[in-house]
mmCIF file of C-alpha atoms in Angstrom:
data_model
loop_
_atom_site.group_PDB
_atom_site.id
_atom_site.type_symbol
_atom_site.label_atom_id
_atom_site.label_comp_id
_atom_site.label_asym_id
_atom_site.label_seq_id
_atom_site.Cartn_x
_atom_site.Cartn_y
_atom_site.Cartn_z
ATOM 1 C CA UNK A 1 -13.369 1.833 -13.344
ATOM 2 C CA UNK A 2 -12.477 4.556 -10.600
ATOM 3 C CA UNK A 3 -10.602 7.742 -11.485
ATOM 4 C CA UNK A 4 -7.826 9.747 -9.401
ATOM 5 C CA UNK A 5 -9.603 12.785 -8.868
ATOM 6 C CA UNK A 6 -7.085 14.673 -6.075
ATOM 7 C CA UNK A 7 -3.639 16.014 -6.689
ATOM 8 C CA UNK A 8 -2.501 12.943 -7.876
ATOM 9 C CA UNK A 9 -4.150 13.195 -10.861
ATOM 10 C CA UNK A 10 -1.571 16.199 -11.840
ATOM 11 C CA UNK A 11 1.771 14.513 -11.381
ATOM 12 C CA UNK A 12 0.067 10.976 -12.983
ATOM 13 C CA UNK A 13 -1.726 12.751 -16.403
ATOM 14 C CA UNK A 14 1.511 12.046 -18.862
ATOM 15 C CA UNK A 15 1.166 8.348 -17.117
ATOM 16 C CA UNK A 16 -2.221 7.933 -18.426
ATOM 17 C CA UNK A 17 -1.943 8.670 -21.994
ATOM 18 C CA UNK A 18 1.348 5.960 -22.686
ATOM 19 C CA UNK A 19 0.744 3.509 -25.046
ATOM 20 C CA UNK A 20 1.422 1.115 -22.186
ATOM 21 C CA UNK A 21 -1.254 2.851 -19.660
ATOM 22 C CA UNK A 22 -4.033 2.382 -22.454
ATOM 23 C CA UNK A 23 -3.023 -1.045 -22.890
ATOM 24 C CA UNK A 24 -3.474 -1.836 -19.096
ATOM 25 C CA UNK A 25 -6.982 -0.196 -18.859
ATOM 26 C CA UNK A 26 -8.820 -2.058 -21.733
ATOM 27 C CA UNK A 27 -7.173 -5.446 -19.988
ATOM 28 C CA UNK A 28 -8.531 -4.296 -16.782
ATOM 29 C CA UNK A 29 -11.503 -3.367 -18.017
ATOM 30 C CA UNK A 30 -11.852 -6.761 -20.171
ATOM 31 C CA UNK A 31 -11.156 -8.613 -16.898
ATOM 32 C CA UNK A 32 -13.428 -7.056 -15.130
ATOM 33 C CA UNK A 33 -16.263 -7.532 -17.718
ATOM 34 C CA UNK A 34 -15.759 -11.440 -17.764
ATOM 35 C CA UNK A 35 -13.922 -12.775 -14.504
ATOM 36 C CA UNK A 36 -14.035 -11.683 -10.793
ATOM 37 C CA UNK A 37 -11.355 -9.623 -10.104
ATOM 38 C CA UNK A 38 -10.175 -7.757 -6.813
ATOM 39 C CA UNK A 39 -10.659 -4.941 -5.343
ATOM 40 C CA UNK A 40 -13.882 -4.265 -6.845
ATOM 41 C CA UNK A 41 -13.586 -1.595 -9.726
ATOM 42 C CA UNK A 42 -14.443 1.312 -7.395
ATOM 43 C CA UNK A 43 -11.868 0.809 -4.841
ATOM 44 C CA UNK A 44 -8.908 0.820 -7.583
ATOM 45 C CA UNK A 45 -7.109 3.767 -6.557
ATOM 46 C CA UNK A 46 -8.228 3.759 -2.872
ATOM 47 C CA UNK A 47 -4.901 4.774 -1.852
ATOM 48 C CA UNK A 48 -4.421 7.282 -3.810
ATOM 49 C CA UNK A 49 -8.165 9.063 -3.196
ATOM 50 C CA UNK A 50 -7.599 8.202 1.146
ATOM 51 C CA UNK A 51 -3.966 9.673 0.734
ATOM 52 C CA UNK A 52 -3.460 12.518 -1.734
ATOM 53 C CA UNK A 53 -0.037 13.542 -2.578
ATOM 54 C CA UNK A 54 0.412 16.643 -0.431
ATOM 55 C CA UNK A 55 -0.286 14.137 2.298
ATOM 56 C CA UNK A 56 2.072 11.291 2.169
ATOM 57 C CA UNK A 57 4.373 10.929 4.491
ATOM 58 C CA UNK A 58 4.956 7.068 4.915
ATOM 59 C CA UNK A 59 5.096 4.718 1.814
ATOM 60 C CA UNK A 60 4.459 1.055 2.737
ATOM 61 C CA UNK A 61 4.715 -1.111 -0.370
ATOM 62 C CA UNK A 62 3.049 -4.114 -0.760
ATOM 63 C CA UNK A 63 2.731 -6.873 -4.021
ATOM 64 C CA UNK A 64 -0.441 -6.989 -5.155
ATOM 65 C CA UNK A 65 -4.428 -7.217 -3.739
ATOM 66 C CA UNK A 66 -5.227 -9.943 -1.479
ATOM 67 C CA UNK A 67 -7.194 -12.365 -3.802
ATOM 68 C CA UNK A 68 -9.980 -14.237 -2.022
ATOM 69 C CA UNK A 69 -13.163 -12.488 -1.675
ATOM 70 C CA UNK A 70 -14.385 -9.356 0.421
ATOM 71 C CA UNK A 71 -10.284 -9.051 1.659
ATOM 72 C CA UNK A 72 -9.082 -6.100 -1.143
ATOM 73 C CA UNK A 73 -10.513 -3.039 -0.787
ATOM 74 C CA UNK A 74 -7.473 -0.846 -2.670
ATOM 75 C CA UNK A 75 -5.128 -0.680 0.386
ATOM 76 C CA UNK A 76 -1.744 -2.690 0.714
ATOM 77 C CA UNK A 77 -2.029 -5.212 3.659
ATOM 78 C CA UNK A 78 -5.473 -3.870 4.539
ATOM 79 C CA UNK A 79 -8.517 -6.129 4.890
ATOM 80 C CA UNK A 80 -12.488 -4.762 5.107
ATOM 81 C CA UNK A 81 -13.620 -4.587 9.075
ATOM 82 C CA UNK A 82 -15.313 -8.115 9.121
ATOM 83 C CA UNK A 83 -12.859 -10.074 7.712
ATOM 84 C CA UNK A 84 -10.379 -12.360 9.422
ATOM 85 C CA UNK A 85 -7.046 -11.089 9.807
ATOM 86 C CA UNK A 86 -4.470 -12.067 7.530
ATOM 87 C CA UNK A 87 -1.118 -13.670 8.774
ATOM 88 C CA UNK A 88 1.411 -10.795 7.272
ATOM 89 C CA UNK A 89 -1.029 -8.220 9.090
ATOM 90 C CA UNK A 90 -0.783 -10.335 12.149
ATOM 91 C CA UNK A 91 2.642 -10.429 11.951
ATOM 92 C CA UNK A 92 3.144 -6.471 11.347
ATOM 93 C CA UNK A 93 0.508 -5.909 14.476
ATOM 94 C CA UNK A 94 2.848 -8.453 16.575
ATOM 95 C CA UNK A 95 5.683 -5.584 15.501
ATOM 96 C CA UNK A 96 3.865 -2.757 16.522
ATOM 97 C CA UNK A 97 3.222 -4.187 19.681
ATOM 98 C CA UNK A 98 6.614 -5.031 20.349
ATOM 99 C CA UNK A 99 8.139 -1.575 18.819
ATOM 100 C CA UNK A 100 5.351 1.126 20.288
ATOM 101 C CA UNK A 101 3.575 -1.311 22.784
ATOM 102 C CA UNK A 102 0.366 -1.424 20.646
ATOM 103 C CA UNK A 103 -2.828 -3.294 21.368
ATOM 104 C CA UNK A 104 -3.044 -6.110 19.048
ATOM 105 C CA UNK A 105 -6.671 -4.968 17.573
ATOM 106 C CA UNK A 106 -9.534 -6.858 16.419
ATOM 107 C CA UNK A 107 -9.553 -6.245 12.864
ATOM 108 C CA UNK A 108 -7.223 -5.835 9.869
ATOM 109 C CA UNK A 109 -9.084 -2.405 8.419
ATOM 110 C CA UNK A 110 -6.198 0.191 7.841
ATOM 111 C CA UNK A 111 -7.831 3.157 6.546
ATOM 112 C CA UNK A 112 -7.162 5.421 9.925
ATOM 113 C CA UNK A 113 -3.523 4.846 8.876
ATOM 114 C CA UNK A 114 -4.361 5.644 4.856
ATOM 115 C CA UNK A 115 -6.017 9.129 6.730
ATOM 116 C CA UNK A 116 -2.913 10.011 8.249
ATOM 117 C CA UNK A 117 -0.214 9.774 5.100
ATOM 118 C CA UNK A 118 0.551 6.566 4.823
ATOM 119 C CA UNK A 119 0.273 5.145 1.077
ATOM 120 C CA UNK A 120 -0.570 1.605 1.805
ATOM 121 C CA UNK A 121 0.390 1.004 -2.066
ATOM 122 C CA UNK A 122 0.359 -2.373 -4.019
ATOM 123 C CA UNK A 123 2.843 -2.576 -7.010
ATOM 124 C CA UNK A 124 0.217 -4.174 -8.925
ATOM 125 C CA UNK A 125 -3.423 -3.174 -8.044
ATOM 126 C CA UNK A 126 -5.273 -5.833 -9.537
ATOM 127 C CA UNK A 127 -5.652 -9.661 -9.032
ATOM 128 C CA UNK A 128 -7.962 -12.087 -10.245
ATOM 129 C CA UNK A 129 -10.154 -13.969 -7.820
ATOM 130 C CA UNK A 130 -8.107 -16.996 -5.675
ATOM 131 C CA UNK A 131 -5.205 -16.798 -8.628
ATOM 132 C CA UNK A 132 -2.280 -14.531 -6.540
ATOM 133 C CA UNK A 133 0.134 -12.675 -8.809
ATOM 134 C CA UNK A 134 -2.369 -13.059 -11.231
ATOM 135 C CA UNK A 135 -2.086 -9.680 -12.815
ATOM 136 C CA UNK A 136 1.663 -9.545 -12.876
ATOM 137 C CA UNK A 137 3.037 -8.072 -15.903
ATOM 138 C CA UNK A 138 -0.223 -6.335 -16.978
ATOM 139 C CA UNK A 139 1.687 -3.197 -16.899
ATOM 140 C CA UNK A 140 0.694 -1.772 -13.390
ATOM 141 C CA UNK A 141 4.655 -2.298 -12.523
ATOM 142 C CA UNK A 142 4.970 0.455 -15.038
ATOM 143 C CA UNK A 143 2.593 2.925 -13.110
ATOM 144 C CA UNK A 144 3.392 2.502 -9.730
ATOM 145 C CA UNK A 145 6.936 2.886 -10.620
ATOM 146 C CA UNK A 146 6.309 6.017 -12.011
ATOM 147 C CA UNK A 147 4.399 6.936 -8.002
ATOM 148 C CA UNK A 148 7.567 6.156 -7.079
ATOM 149 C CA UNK A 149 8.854 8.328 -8.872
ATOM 150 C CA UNK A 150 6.760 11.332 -8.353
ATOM 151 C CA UNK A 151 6.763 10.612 -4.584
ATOM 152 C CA UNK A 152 11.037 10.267 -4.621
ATOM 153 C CA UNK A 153 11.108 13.562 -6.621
ATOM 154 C CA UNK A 154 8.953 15.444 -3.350
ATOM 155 C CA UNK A 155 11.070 18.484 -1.916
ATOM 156 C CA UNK A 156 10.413 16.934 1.786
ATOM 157 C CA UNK A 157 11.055 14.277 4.150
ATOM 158 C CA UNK A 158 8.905 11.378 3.349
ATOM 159 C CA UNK A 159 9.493 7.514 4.853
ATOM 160 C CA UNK A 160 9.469 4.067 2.763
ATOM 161 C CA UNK A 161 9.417 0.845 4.014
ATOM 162 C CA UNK A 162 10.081 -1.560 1.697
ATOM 163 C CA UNK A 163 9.367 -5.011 2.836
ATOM 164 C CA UNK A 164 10.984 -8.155 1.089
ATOM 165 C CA UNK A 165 12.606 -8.074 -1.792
ATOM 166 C CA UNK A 166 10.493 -6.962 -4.712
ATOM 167 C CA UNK A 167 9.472 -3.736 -2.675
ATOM 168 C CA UNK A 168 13.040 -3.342 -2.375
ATOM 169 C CA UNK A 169 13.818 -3.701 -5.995
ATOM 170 C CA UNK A 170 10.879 -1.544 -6.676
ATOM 171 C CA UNK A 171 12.653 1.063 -4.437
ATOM 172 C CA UNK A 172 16.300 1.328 -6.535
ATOM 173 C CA UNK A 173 14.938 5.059 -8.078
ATOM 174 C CA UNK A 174 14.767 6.063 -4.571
ATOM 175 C CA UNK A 175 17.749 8.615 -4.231
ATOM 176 C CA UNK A 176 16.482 12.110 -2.134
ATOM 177 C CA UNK A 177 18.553 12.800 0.741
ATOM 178 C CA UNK A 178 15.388 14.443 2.872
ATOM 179 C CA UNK A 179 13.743 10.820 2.286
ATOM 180 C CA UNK A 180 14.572 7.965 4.715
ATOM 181 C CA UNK A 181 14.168 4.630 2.819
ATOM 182 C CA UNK A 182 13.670 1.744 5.718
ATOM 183 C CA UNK A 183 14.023 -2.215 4.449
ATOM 184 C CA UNK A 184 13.438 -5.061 5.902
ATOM 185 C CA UNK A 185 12.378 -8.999 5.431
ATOM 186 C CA UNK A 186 8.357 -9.444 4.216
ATOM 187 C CA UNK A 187 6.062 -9.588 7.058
ATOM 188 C CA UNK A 188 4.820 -13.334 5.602
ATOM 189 C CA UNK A 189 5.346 -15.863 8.004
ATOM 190 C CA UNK A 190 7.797 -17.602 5.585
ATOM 191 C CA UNK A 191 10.140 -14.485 6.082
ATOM 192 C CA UNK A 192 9.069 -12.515 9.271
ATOM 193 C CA UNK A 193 11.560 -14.173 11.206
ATOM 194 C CA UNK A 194 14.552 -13.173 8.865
ATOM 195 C CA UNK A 195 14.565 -9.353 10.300
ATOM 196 C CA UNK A 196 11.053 -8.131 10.267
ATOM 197 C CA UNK A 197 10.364 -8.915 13.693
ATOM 198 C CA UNK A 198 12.477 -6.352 15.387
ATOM 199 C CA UNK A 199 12.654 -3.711 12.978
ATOM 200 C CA UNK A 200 11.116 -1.156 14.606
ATOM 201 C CA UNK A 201 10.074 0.713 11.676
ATOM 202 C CA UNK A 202 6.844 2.133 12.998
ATOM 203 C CA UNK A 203 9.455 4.274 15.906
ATOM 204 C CA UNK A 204 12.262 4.845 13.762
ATOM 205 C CA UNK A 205 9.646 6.233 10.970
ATOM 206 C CA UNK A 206 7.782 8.427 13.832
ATOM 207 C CA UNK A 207 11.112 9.912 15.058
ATOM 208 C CA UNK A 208 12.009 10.617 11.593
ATOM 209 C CA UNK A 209 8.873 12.418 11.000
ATOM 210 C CA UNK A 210 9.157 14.039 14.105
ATOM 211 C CA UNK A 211 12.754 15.011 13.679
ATOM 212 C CA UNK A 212 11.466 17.167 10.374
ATOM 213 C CA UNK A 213 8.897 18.768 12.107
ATOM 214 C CA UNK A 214 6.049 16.957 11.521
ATOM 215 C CA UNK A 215 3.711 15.033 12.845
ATOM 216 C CA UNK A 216 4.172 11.210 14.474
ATOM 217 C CA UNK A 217 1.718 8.467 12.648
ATOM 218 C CA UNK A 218 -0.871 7.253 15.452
ATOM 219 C CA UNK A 219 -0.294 3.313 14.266
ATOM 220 C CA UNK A 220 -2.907 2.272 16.955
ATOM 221 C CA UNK A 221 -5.831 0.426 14.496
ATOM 222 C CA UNK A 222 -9.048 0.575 17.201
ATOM 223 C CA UNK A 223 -10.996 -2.357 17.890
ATOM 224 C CA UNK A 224 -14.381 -2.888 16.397
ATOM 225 C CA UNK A 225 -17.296 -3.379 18.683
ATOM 226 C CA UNK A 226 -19.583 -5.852 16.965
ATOM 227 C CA UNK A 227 -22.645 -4.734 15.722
ATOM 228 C CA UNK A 228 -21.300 -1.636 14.556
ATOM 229 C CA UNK A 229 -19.480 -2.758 11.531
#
């Protein structure tokens, strides 16, 4: 399976050698010996390699991996280029339009957004092949609680937005007063109409950025001209 090789790997060593961490791998590992699980082994800690920890400045949280195949590829929400857009991404691009006036794009691939600082992080980071929530209980709650963690105890403004109510649950160690911690309904088409739609996360989270000096996220996902997948 793929290592964290940047300055995550740091803040996330004590992680690794729990009792519950070495559990998790060797269940991992077993499932990915004898079922098909998602993302593939290498793309594990995507978000973490695309968005090192100096980096982050925008936390989206999402459950865990999409779970049919070539859709995971390690980022929350994110789907490969040539793969049909799913409806809570549809639903989240419908927001940006109506927040920033965004083109809707062509394709669900999120990685200029990973490139920028935003952690497009799953709670759990594994699923097995067209069985959601699959991998619940595993212990990756464990880990990316302690991200949370790590990213809450940053000296500097960073943005969450937690999306439903297990994000927000999974957002209750959030305290630091230079952190802005944004909530709203799950983008799913069950909830989106609750209070997603309307939001405006994407311009409240670029002012706040902006407000502490730094640099606005550039949500605007590019088409893909076919043929050049």
């Amino acid at each position: 399976m793929a290592a964290i090789s940047n300055d995550w790997k740091e803040p996330l060593a004590e992680e690794f050698k729990k009792p519950y961490y070495r559990k998790l791998y060797e269940a991992v590992r077993r499932e990915y010996q004898t079922k098909t699980i998602y993302p593939g082994a290498n793309d594990l800690f995507s978000a973490f390699e695309l968005t090192p920890l100096h980096a982050v400045k925008v936390v989206i949280l999402g459950q865990d991996p999409y779970h049919e195949p070539g859709q995971a590829h390690g980022l929350c929400f994110s789907v490969k280029p040539e793969i049909t857009i799913p409806p809570s991404l549809e639903n989240i691009y419908k927001e940006l339009q109506d927040d920033l006036g965004l083109k809707i794009p062509n394709n669900g691939y999120l990685e200029k957004w990973a490139k920028q600082g935003v952690l497009l992080l799953n709670t759990v980071l594994t699923v097995r092949a067209h069985q959601a929530n699959s991998h619940q209980g595993l212990g990756w709650e464990n880990f990316t609680d302690a991200v949370i963690r790590i990213l809450n105890a940053e000296d500097r403004p960073i943005v969450y937005m937690l999306w439903g109510r297990p994000a927000q649950q999974k957002g209750a160690v959030l305290d630091n007063p230079k952190q802005l911690v944004l909530k709203a309904p799950h983008p799913s088409p069950l909830s989106a109409y609750r209070g997603f739609f309307g939001c405006r996360h994407f311009s409240r989270a670029n002012a706040f950025l902006a407000e502490n000096g730094l640099s606005p996220i550039d949500w605007q996902i590019e088409d893909i001209v076919q043929g050049y997948v």
